[in-house]
């Protein structure tokens, strides 16, 4: 039986930065809400993007594209976690337990459903769309896995160079965009999946050491930089990917998105005082603790819930209004409430997968195994975010870093990687246990 949120909240150490926990929950909640709002589903089962239907709404992504905040918070948490648990294998297992287990359960459940649906020949309409869409948010998991894996070396660079390590990543992102847009070098843009997001992650290290002393300057520089790049360069207005656009700020990330991240990080740092006072309230903190305990499960299943709501409406013969019409906007609160209720139901079913595991022994004997495991996991998860589960039996492929991969191969990599990370974290403890038993 798990510890209640009330007990966890009451046991919070006095020195814990509660505002960071609030940012983690709030950023994921905004992402979930954004996905629900952007979905423009029609009566024939097609799923479009509201921002493409109403381009004027794209400016809202400058406030609502908050994934940089989550990665920034991740950098802060990873810095503290690694300093308290410096052994690589133990650090990886401790950081990944509540991430990989619910992710692998999600992949397993949806993989089995996809196989059954395709064997029955029922993968048309909205069901076929769901098989493609439900894995798309997994790109975030893949990037986050890379951040965890690279925390030890990047933390060393931070310790030696401070802001210089961050500046080096920014310079690399600038160079990539110059080579991409001015010189036309092929494939170089994919380097920014690492450089842009790791730069934001590096800001979390700086926060952990109290080195972000002028957040207003950071916010202003990011906002002005993003504005100038969009106004003068080849960068689109939207800070999320748009269907059919020649250039996306998200995939792969651009310098404009990095500037957007700077603006958001500066903005949330400016709100640190009010945020700390808010989370000092008992009821608020208890809610934050409870939400953190289910946040990853809710994130993984929120698209399933949304598409389930639309699927139920279509199955009942409800005619959906055209996206962005008055009737469509009038139904938004009801659709959001239904999606939230179904997400809550799915969380109730799968939340146990997110419970923390017992700590592993502090040893580095499994470090190579852990490194291989997290590499396979992140490649598998990233590949699956691109292939989806549609065409599972037909061998549908997608390109991951210039290599064609199938959904079964992606699933196999992800599961194998998870197994290796688990084995790396547990092997020393089990060996010790067997030795004690023989003694």
Tab-separated table of C-alpha atoms in Angstrom:
chain	number	residue	atom	x	y	z
A	1	UNK	CA	0.000	0.000	0.000
A	2	UNK	CA	1.502	3.348	-1.025
A	3	UNK	CA	2.003	6.362	1.199
A	4	UNK	CA	-0.802	8.918	0.891
A	5	UNK	CA	-0.258	12.375	-0.553
A	6	UNK	CA	-1.188	13.820	2.836
A	7	UNK	CA	1.611	11.848	4.537
A	8	UNK	CA	4.135	12.705	1.818
A	9	UNK	CA	3.239	16.373	2.039
A	10	UNK	CA	3.558	16.334	5.818
A	11	UNK	CA	6.990	14.673	5.563
A	12	UNK	CA	8.398	17.245	3.113
A	13	UNK	CA	11.882	18.405	4.198
A	14	UNK	CA	12.019	22.060	5.190
A	15	UNK	CA	14.643	22.852	2.560
A	16	UNK	CA	12.769	21.409	-0.430
A	17	UNK	CA	12.144	23.832	-3.289
A	18	UNK	CA	8.396	23.365	-3.586
A	19	UNK	CA	8.089	25.856	-6.430
A	20	UNK	CA	10.006	23.449	-8.687
A	21	UNK	CA	7.414	20.753	-8.026
A	22	UNK	CA	4.654	23.203	-8.842
A	23	UNK	CA	6.358	24.105	-12.136
A	24	UNK	CA	6.699	20.434	-13.047
A	25	UNK	CA	3.010	19.732	-12.540
A	26	UNK	CA	1.818	23.013	-14.066
A	27	UNK	CA	3.931	22.620	-17.220
A	28	UNK	CA	2.617	19.110	-17.916
A	29	UNK	CA	-0.943	20.257	-17.205
A	30	UNK	CA	-0.607	23.085	-19.735
A	31	UNK	CA	0.761	20.663	-22.347
A	32	UNK	CA	-2.153	18.286	-21.804
A	33	UNK	CA	-4.700	21.111	-21.986
A	34	UNK	CA	-3.027	22.452	-25.131
A	35	UNK	CA	-3.255	19.084	-26.868
A	36	UNK	CA	-6.922	18.770	-25.991
A	37	UNK	CA	-7.681	22.262	-27.261
A	38	UNK	CA	-5.679	21.953	-30.481
A	39	UNK	CA	-7.422	18.791	-31.621
A	40	UNK	CA	-9.883	19.654	-34.385
A	41	UNK	CA	-11.770	16.420	-35.031
A	42	UNK	CA	-14.358	16.257	-37.813
A	43	UNK	CA	-17.357	13.974	-38.261
A	44	UNK	CA	-15.455	11.792	-40.737
A	45	UNK	CA	-12.866	10.961	-38.075
A	46	UNK	CA	-10.061	13.201	-39.309
A	47	UNK	CA	-7.946	15.049	-36.748
A	48	UNK	CA	-6.651	18.500	-37.629
A	49	UNK	CA	-4.985	21.310	-35.707
A	50	UNK	CA	-6.998	24.266	-34.432
A	51	UNK	CA	-3.949	26.523	-34.888
A	52	UNK	CA	-3.989	25.732	-38.597
A	53	UNK	CA	-7.713	26.445	-38.803
A	54	UNK	CA	-7.313	29.771	-36.942
A	55	UNK	CA	-3.712	30.950	-37.603
A	56	UNK	CA	-4.239	34.030	-35.434
A	57	UNK	CA	-4.201	31.778	-32.367
A	58	UNK	CA	-0.586	30.747	-33.014
A	59	UNK	CA	0.687	33.694	-30.979
A	60	UNK	CA	-0.727	31.936	-27.892
A	61	UNK	CA	2.003	29.303	-28.237
A	62	UNK	CA	4.459	31.944	-26.991
A	63	UNK	CA	2.892	31.510	-23.572
A	64	UNK	CA	1.462	27.988	-23.772
A	65	UNK	CA	4.396	26.074	-25.286
A	66	UNK	CA	5.839	25.338	-21.872
A	67	UNK	CA	7.838	22.172	-22.501
A	68	UNK	CA	11.068	24.196	-21.991
A	69	UNK	CA	9.933	24.808	-18.405
A	70	UNK	CA	9.674	21.063	-17.779
A	71	UNK	CA	13.175	20.458	-19.145
A	72	UNK	CA	14.515	23.378	-17.103
A	73	UNK	CA	12.989	21.886	-13.953
A	74	UNK	CA	14.449	18.526	-14.967
A	75	UNK	CA	17.939	20.021	-15.061
A	76	UNK	CA	17.496	21.417	-11.560
A	77	UNK	CA	16.248	18.078	-10.201
A	78	UNK	CA	18.887	16.009	-11.987
A	79	UNK	CA	21.690	18.165	-10.599
A	80	UNK	CA	20.498	17.642	-7.022
A	81	UNK	CA	19.787	13.935	-7.575
A	82	UNK	CA	23.193	13.201	-9.070
A	83	UNK	CA	25.003	15.002	-6.281
A	84	UNK	CA	23.164	12.893	-3.723
A	85	UNK	CA	23.586	9.666	-5.737
A	86	UNK	CA	26.735	10.033	-7.882
A	87	UNK	CA	27.016	6.378	-8.943
A	88	UNK	CA	25.862	6.253	-12.574
A	89	UNK	CA	23.800	3.036	-12.526
A	90	UNK	CA	22.093	3.929	-9.244
A	91	UNK	CA	21.436	7.484	-10.465
A	92	UNK	CA	19.869	6.247	-13.717
A	93	UNK	CA	17.631	3.709	-12.055
A	94	UNK	CA	16.497	6.162	-9.405
A	95	UNK	CA	15.655	8.837	-12.003
A	96	UNK	CA	14.050	6.491	-14.519
A	97	UNK	CA	11.865	4.219	-12.406
A	98	UNK	CA	8.858	6.535	-12.435
A	99	UNK	CA	9.434	7.392	-16.084
A	100	UNK	CA	10.205	4.118	-17.829
A	101	UNK	CA	7.793	1.800	-16.024
A	102	UNK	CA	4.586	3.710	-16.889
A	103	UNK	CA	5.954	4.335	-20.388
A	104	UNK	CA	6.623	0.654	-21.037
A	105	UNK	CA	3.172	-0.288	-19.718
A	106	UNK	CA	1.645	2.291	-22.064
A	107	UNK	CA	3.626	0.862	-24.993
A	108	UNK	CA	2.661	-2.701	-24.081
A	109	UNK	CA	-1.058	-1.978	-23.735
A	110	UNK	CA	-1.295	0.065	-26.906
A	111	UNK	CA	0.876	-2.406	-28.829
A	112	UNK	CA	-1.465	-5.265	-27.907
A	113	UNK	CA	-4.539	-3.175	-28.798
A	114	UNK	CA	-3.008	-2.185	-32.127
A	115	UNK	CA	-2.259	-5.800	-32.974
A	116	UNK	CA	-5.827	-6.900	-32.191
A	117	UNK	CA	-7.365	-3.981	-34.089
A	118	UNK	CA	-5.299	-4.635	-37.190
A	119	UNK	CA	-5.909	-8.392	-37.117
A	120	UNK	CA	-9.641	-7.612	-37.052
A	121	UNK	CA	-9.259	-5.106	-39.891
A	122	UNK	CA	-10.781	-2.340	-37.773
A	123	UNK	CA	-7.953	0.172	-38.138
A	124	UNK	CA	-9.821	2.675	-40.300
A	125	UNK	CA	-11.289	6.078	-39.482
A	126	UNK	CA	-10.563	7.597	-36.098
A	127	UNK	CA	-9.124	4.296	-34.825
A	128	UNK	CA	-6.416	4.414	-37.484
A	129	UNK	CA	-5.708	8.043	-36.614
A	130	UNK	CA	-5.422	7.098	-32.936
A	131	UNK	CA	-2.879	4.387	-33.758
A	132	UNK	CA	-0.727	7.082	-35.354
A	133	UNK	CA	-1.261	9.868	-32.833
A	134	UNK	CA	-1.133	8.326	-29.363
A	135	UNK	CA	2.621	7.758	-29.497
A	136	UNK	CA	3.568	11.242	-30.710
A	137	UNK	CA	4.081	12.702	-27.190
A	138	UNK	CA	6.693	9.998	-26.586
A	139	UNK	CA	9.283	12.258	-28.249
A	140	UNK	CA	9.302	14.154	-24.961
A	141	UNK	CA	10.129	10.959	-23.048
A	142	UNK	CA	12.992	10.214	-25.444
A	143	UNK	CA	14.511	13.675	-25.063
A	144	UNK	CA	14.139	13.492	-21.284
A	145	UNK	CA	15.922	10.120	-21.241
A	146	UNK	CA	18.816	11.690	-23.124
A	147	UNK	CA	18.975	14.475	-20.542
A	148	UNK	CA	19.165	11.977	-17.697
A	149	UNK	CA	21.846	9.961	-19.488
A	150	UNK	CA	23.997	13.045	-20.159
A	151	UNK	CA	23.556	14.676	-16.753
A	152	UNK	CA	26.881	13.453	-15.257
A	153	UNK	CA	29.206	14.801	-18.004
A	154	UNK	CA	27.188	17.991	-18.495
A	155	UNK	CA	27.144	18.598	-14.753
A	156	UNK	CA	30.938	18.336	-14.756
A	157	UNK	CA	31.112	20.919	-17.541
A	158	UNK	CA	28.772	23.131	-15.566
A	159	UNK	CA	30.941	22.796	-12.480
A	160	UNK	CA	34.005	23.847	-14.448
A	161	UNK	CA	32.623	26.510	-16.775
A	162	UNK	CA	29.267	27.629	-15.306
A	163	UNK	CA	27.521	29.925	-17.770
A	164	UNK	CA	30.241	29.056	-20.285
A	165	UNK	CA	28.909	25.493	-20.632
A	166	UNK	CA	25.458	26.877	-21.378
A	167	UNK	CA	26.993	29.369	-23.810
A	168	UNK	CA	28.760	26.567	-25.658
A	169	UNK	CA	25.472	24.753	-26.250
A	170	UNK	CA	23.833	27.987	-27.431
A	171	UNK	CA	26.737	28.637	-29.807
A	172	UNK	CA	26.330	25.131	-31.188
A	173	UNK	CA	22.605	25.739	-31.793
A	174	UNK	CA	23.399	29.012	-33.579
A	175	UNK	CA	25.958	27.285	-35.791
A	176	UNK	CA	23.500	24.519	-36.655
A	177	UNK	CA	20.854	27.004	-37.804
A	178	UNK	CA	23.425	28.945	-39.845
A	179	UNK	CA	24.543	25.753	-41.562
A	180	UNK	CA	20.934	24.722	-42.068
A	181	UNK	CA	19.392	27.932	-43.393
A	182	UNK	CA	22.323	29.863	-44.841
A	183	UNK	CA	24.483	27.058	-46.215
A	184	UNK	CA	21.909	24.312	-46.754
A	185	UNK	CA	23.865	21.504	-45.099
A	186	UNK	CA	21.576	18.445	-45.017
A	187	UNK	CA	20.659	16.658	-41.779
A	188	UNK	CA	22.620	19.091	-39.595
A	189	UNK	CA	19.370	20.433	-38.132
A	190	UNK	CA	18.853	17.207	-36.167
A	191	UNK	CA	21.767	18.135	-33.914
A	192	UNK	CA	19.523	20.781	-32.400
A	193	UNK	CA	17.363	18.105	-30.812
A	194	UNK	CA	20.313	17.787	-28.442
A	195	UNK	CA	21.793	21.295	-28.429
A	196	UNK	CA	18.589	23.293	-27.908
A	197	UNK	CA	16.996	21.078	-25.276
A	198	UNK	CA	20.258	20.443	-23.431
A	199	UNK	CA	20.858	24.196	-23.282
A	200	UNK	CA	17.490	24.633	-21.553
A	201	UNK	CA	18.354	21.685	-19.299
A	202	UNK	CA	21.674	23.355	-18.469
A	203	UNK	CA	19.778	26.372	-17.156
A	204	UNK	CA	18.400	24.035	-14.499
A	205	UNK	CA	21.973	23.356	-13.323
A	206	UNK	CA	22.547	27.098	-13.096
A	207	UNK	CA	19.400	27.498	-11.021
A	208	UNK	CA	20.464	24.685	-8.694
A	209	UNK	CA	23.611	26.675	-7.880
A	210	UNK	CA	21.814	30.012	-7.557
A	211	UNK	CA	23.472	31.430	-10.663
A	212	UNK	CA	20.366	32.873	-12.367
A	213	UNK	CA	20.490	36.263	-10.674
A	214	UNK	CA	18.890	38.420	-13.376
A	215	UNK	CA	15.807	36.549	-14.595
A	216	UNK	CA	14.283	39.742	-16.026
A	217	UNK	CA	17.299	40.135	-18.316
A	218	UNK	CA	17.053	36.482	-19.355
A	219	UNK	CA	13.336	36.829	-20.124
A	220	UNK	CA	13.797	40.063	-22.062
A	221	UNK	CA	16.707	38.694	-24.105
A	222	UNK	CA	14.756	35.563	-24.980
A	223	UNK	CA	11.587	37.417	-25.913
A	224	UNK	CA	13.395	40.001	-28.048
A	225	UNK	CA	15.551	37.342	-29.671
A	226	UNK	CA	12.572	35.152	-30.568
A	227	UNK	CA	10.674	38.162	-31.892
A	228	UNK	CA	13.534	39.271	-34.130
A	229	UNK	CA	14.159	35.761	-35.445
A	230	UNK	CA	10.507	35.266	-36.356
A	231	UNK	CA	10.190	38.765	-37.855
A	232	UNK	CA	13.413	38.697	-39.879
A	233	UNK	CA	14.341	35.067	-40.380
A	234	UNK	CA	12.864	31.870	-41.782
A	235	UNK	CA	11.238	30.939	-38.480
A	236	UNK	CA	7.440	30.494	-38.196
A	237	UNK	CA	5.326	32.246	-35.591
A	238	UNK	CA	4.085	29.066	-33.917
A	239	UNK	CA	6.282	27.525	-31.223
A	240	UNK	CA	4.643	24.147	-31.809
A	241	UNK	CA	4.722	22.089	-34.981
A	242	UNK	CA	2.128	22.874	-37.627
A	243	UNK	CA	0.923	20.454	-40.336
A	244	UNK	CA	2.426	21.073	-43.740
A	245	UNK	CA	4.778	23.893	-42.730
A	246	UNK	CA	8.158	24.065	-44.486
A	247	UNK	CA	9.988	24.943	-41.253
A	248	UNK	CA	8.994	23.889	-37.761
A	249	UNK	CA	10.344	25.475	-34.600
A	250	UNK	CA	9.807	22.177	-32.803
A	251	UNK	CA	10.961	19.328	-34.987
A	252	UNK	CA	13.827	19.810	-35.126
A	253	UNK	CA	14.125	22.630	-32.568
A	254	UNK	CA	15.390	25.978	-33.819
A	255	UNK	CA	17.219	28.939	-32.345
A	256	UNK	CA	13.832	30.688	-32.115
A	257	UNK	CA	12.551	27.934	-29.838
A	258	UNK	CA	15.691	28.243	-27.704
A	259	UNK	CA	15.043	31.974	-27.317
A	260	UNK	CA	11.450	31.116	-26.432
A	261	UNK	CA	12.794	28.800	-23.747
A	262	UNK	CA	14.962	31.580	-22.323
A	263	UNK	CA	11.942	33.869	-22.135
A	264	UNK	CA	9.880	31.252	-20.299
A	265	UNK	CA	12.661	30.359	-17.861
A	266	UNK	CA	13.206	34.021	-17.044
A	267	UNK	CA	9.460	34.510	-16.596
A	268	UNK	CA	8.974	31.593	-14.197
A	269	UNK	CA	12.034	32.684	-12.217
A	270	UNK	CA	10.496	36.128	-11.804
A	271	UNK	CA	7.466	34.409	-10.262
A	272	UNK	CA	9.540	32.342	-7.840
A	273	UNK	CA	8.616	34.439	-4.800
A	274	UNK	CA	4.829	34.278	-5.259
A	275	UNK	CA	5.140	30.610	-6.256
A	276	UNK	CA	7.022	29.755	-3.071
A	277	UNK	CA	4.419	31.520	-0.948
A	278	UNK	CA	1.623	29.682	-2.754
A	279	UNK	CA	3.165	26.230	-2.253
A	280	UNK	CA	3.767	27.006	1.425
A	281	UNK	CA	0.005	26.651	1.929
A	282	UNK	CA	-0.841	23.194	3.224
A	283	UNK	CA	-3.723	22.444	0.857
A	284	UNK	CA	-1.889	23.716	-2.194
A	285	UNK	CA	1.215	21.708	-1.393
A	286	UNK	CA	-0.830	18.574	-0.751
A	287	UNK	CA	-2.436	19.003	-4.183
A	288	UNK	CA	0.964	19.482	-5.829
A	289	UNK	CA	2.319	16.340	-4.159
A	290	UNK	CA	-0.706	14.304	-5.255
A	291	UNK	CA	-0.483	15.616	-8.819
A	292	UNK	CA	3.237	14.849	-9.040
A	293	UNK	CA	2.476	11.262	-8.113
A	294	UNK	CA	0.323	10.724	-11.209
A	295	UNK	CA	1.649	13.350	-13.636
A	296	UNK	CA	3.540	11.017	-15.962
A	297	UNK	CA	0.695	8.509	-16.136
A	298	UNK	CA	-1.776	11.286	-16.958
A	299	UNK	CA	0.570	12.662	-19.631
A	300	UNK	CA	0.974	9.276	-21.294
A	301	UNK	CA	-2.768	8.553	-21.449
A	302	UNK	CA	-4.268	12.003	-22.073
A	303	UNK	CA	-4.396	11.624	-25.870
A	304	UNK	CA	-5.973	8.185	-25.469
A	305	UNK	CA	-8.668	9.806	-23.337
A	306	UNK	CA	-9.250	12.657	-25.777
A	307	UNK	CA	-9.539	10.347	-28.779
A	308	UNK	CA	-11.755	8.028	-26.719
A	309	UNK	CA	-14.183	10.888	-26.100
A	310	UNK	CA	-14.352	11.739	-29.797
A	311	UNK	CA	-14.643	8.061	-30.685
A	312	UNK	CA	-17.599	7.665	-28.328
A	313	UNK	CA	-19.321	10.705	-29.809
A	314	UNK	CA	-18.898	9.389	-33.347
A	315	UNK	CA	-20.032	5.903	-32.328
A	316	UNK	CA	-23.192	7.421	-30.836
A	317	UNK	CA	-23.887	9.207	-34.111
A	318	UNK	CA	-23.223	12.689	-32.724
A	319	UNK	CA	-22.400	15.084	-35.548
A	320	UNK	CA	-19.382	17.165	-34.619
A	321	UNK	CA	-19.517	20.865	-35.486
A	322	UNK	CA	-16.896	22.302	-37.808
A	323	UNK	CA	-13.750	23.305	-35.864
A	324	UNK	CA	-13.572	26.902	-34.611
A	325	UNK	CA	-17.276	27.605	-35.245
A	326	UNK	CA	-19.477	29.017	-32.492
A	327	UNK	CA	-21.010	25.578	-31.886
A	328	UNK	CA	-17.524	24.032	-31.652
A	329	UNK	CA	-16.373	26.574	-29.052
A	330	UNK	CA	-19.583	26.086	-27.080
A	331	UNK	CA	-18.811	22.365	-26.754
A	332	UNK	CA	-15.216	22.886	-25.599
A	333	UNK	CA	-15.958	22.848	-21.832
A	334	UNK	CA	-17.950	19.623	-22.145
A	335	UNK	CA	-15.259	17.916	-24.241
A	336	UNK	CA	-12.539	18.996	-21.818
A	337	UNK	CA	-14.532	17.737	-18.840
A	338	UNK	CA	-15.131	14.391	-20.552
A	339	UNK	CA	-11.453	14.036	-21.506
A	340	UNK	CA	-10.404	14.894	-17.948
A	341	UNK	CA	-12.827	12.322	-16.510
A	342	UNK	CA	-11.603	9.572	-18.838
A	343	UNK	CA	-7.978	10.495	-18.099
A	344	UNK	CA	-8.736	10.206	-14.376
A	345	UNK	CA	-10.178	6.744	-14.980
A	346	UNK	CA	-7.080	5.647	-16.901
A	347	UNK	CA	-4.850	7.087	-14.180
A	348	UNK	CA	-6.775	5.083	-11.576
A	349	UNK	CA	-6.079	1.929	-13.593
A	350	UNK	CA	-2.384	2.529	-14.316
A	351	UNK	CA	-1.157	4.778	-11.492
A	352	UNK	CA	0.546	1.927	-9.605
A	353	UNK	CA	3.116	1.783	-12.394
A	354	UNK	CA	4.347	5.205	-11.268
A	355	UNK	CA	4.980	4.273	-7.636
A	356	UNK	CA	8.649	4.746	-6.687
A	357	UNK	CA	10.785	1.632	-6.354
A	358	UNK	CA	13.077	0.810	-3.422
A	359	UNK	CA	16.494	2.471	-3.779
A	360	UNK	CA	19.251	0.414	-5.397
A	361	UNK	CA	22.624	-0.196	-3.704
A	362	UNK	CA	25.155	2.625	-4.254
A	363	UNK	CA	27.473	0.899	-6.718
A	364	UNK	CA	28.688	1.527	-10.251
A	365	UNK	CA	29.213	-2.094	-11.249
A	366	UNK	CA	26.309	-1.842	-13.694
A	367	UNK	CA	27.275	1.493	-15.273
A	368	UNK	CA	28.058	0.173	-18.811
A	369	UNK	CA	24.870	-1.889	-18.781
A	370	UNK	CA	22.860	1.122	-17.619
A	371	UNK	CA	24.391	3.342	-20.324
A	372	UNK	CA	23.512	0.808	-23.020
A	373	UNK	CA	20.028	0.393	-21.581
A	374	UNK	CA	19.149	4.079	-21.537
A	375	UNK	CA	20.533	4.492	-25.068
A	376	UNK	CA	18.319	1.708	-26.384
A	377	UNK	CA	15.330	3.051	-24.463
A	378	UNK	CA	15.616	6.583	-25.772
A	379	UNK	CA	16.154	5.421	-29.363
A	380	UNK	CA	13.215	3.035	-29.135
A	381	UNK	CA	10.879	5.614	-27.613
A	382	UNK	CA	11.883	8.293	-30.127
A	383	UNK	CA	11.400	5.856	-33.007
A	384	UNK	CA	7.976	4.824	-31.745
A	385	UNK	CA	6.910	8.462	-31.462
A	386	UNK	CA	7.563	8.699	-35.208
A	387	UNK	CA	6.210	5.351	-36.445
A	388	UNK	CA	3.107	5.100	-34.252
A	389	UNK	CA	1.274	1.778	-34.122
A	390	UNK	CA	-0.465	2.161	-37.493
A	391	UNK	CA	0.815	-0.308	-40.065
A	392	UNK	CA	2.195	-2.555	-37.337
A	393	UNK	CA	1.657	-5.677	-39.430
A	394	UNK	CA	2.466	-4.058	-42.779
A	395	UNK	CA	5.974	-2.994	-41.738
A	396	UNK	CA	5.353	0.773	-41.773
A	397	UNK	CA	8.650	2.606	-41.211
A	398	UNK	CA	9.887	6.048	-40.195
A	399	UNK	CA	13.336	7.628	-40.315
A	400	UNK	CA	15.246	7.987	-37.060
A	401	UNK	CA	18.619	9.747	-37.520
A	402	UNK	CA	18.842	8.628	-41.170
A	403	UNK	CA	17.896	5.007	-40.295
A	404	UNK	CA	14.568	3.430	-41.238
A	405	UNK	CA	12.872	1.743	-38.280
A	406	UNK	CA	9.598	-0.123	-37.785
A	407	UNK	CA	7.255	-0.017	-34.809
A	408	UNK	CA	8.129	-3.590	-33.705
A	409	UNK	CA	11.832	-2.723	-33.797
A	410	UNK	CA	11.159	0.447	-31.796
A	411	UNK	CA	9.184	-1.490	-29.183
A	412	UNK	CA	11.925	-4.110	-28.948
A	413	UNK	CA	14.608	-1.451	-28.398
A	414	UNK	CA	12.573	0.333	-25.739
A	415	UNK	CA	11.777	-2.853	-23.814
A	416	UNK	CA	15.337	-4.178	-24.062
A	417	UNK	CA	16.697	-0.862	-22.818
A	418	UNK	CA	14.291	-0.831	-19.878
A	419	UNK	CA	15.317	-4.392	-18.969
A	420	UNK	CA	19.007	-3.447	-19.007
A	421	UNK	CA	18.481	-0.346	-16.843
A	422	UNK	CA	16.494	-2.407	-14.349
A	423	UNK	CA	19.135	-5.147	-14.334
A	424	UNK	CA	21.955	-2.652	-13.917
A	425	UNK	CA	20.275	-1.124	-10.895
A	426	UNK	CA	19.254	-4.404	-9.243
A	427	UNK	CA	22.066	-6.813	-10.025
A	428	UNK	CA	24.443	-5.788	-7.215
A	429	UNK	CA	21.678	-5.931	-4.621
A	430	UNK	CA	20.530	-9.352	-5.779
A	431	UNK	CA	24.091	-10.649	-5.824
A	432	UNK	CA	24.586	-9.393	-2.292
A	433	UNK	CA	21.310	-10.965	-1.234
A	434	UNK	CA	22.247	-14.364	-2.682
A	435	UNK	CA	25.648	-14.183	-1.021
A	436	UNK	CA	24.054	-13.431	2.334
A	437	UNK	CA	21.667	-16.326	1.903
A	438	UNK	CA	24.524	-18.762	1.185
A	439	UNK	CA	26.373	-17.491	4.240
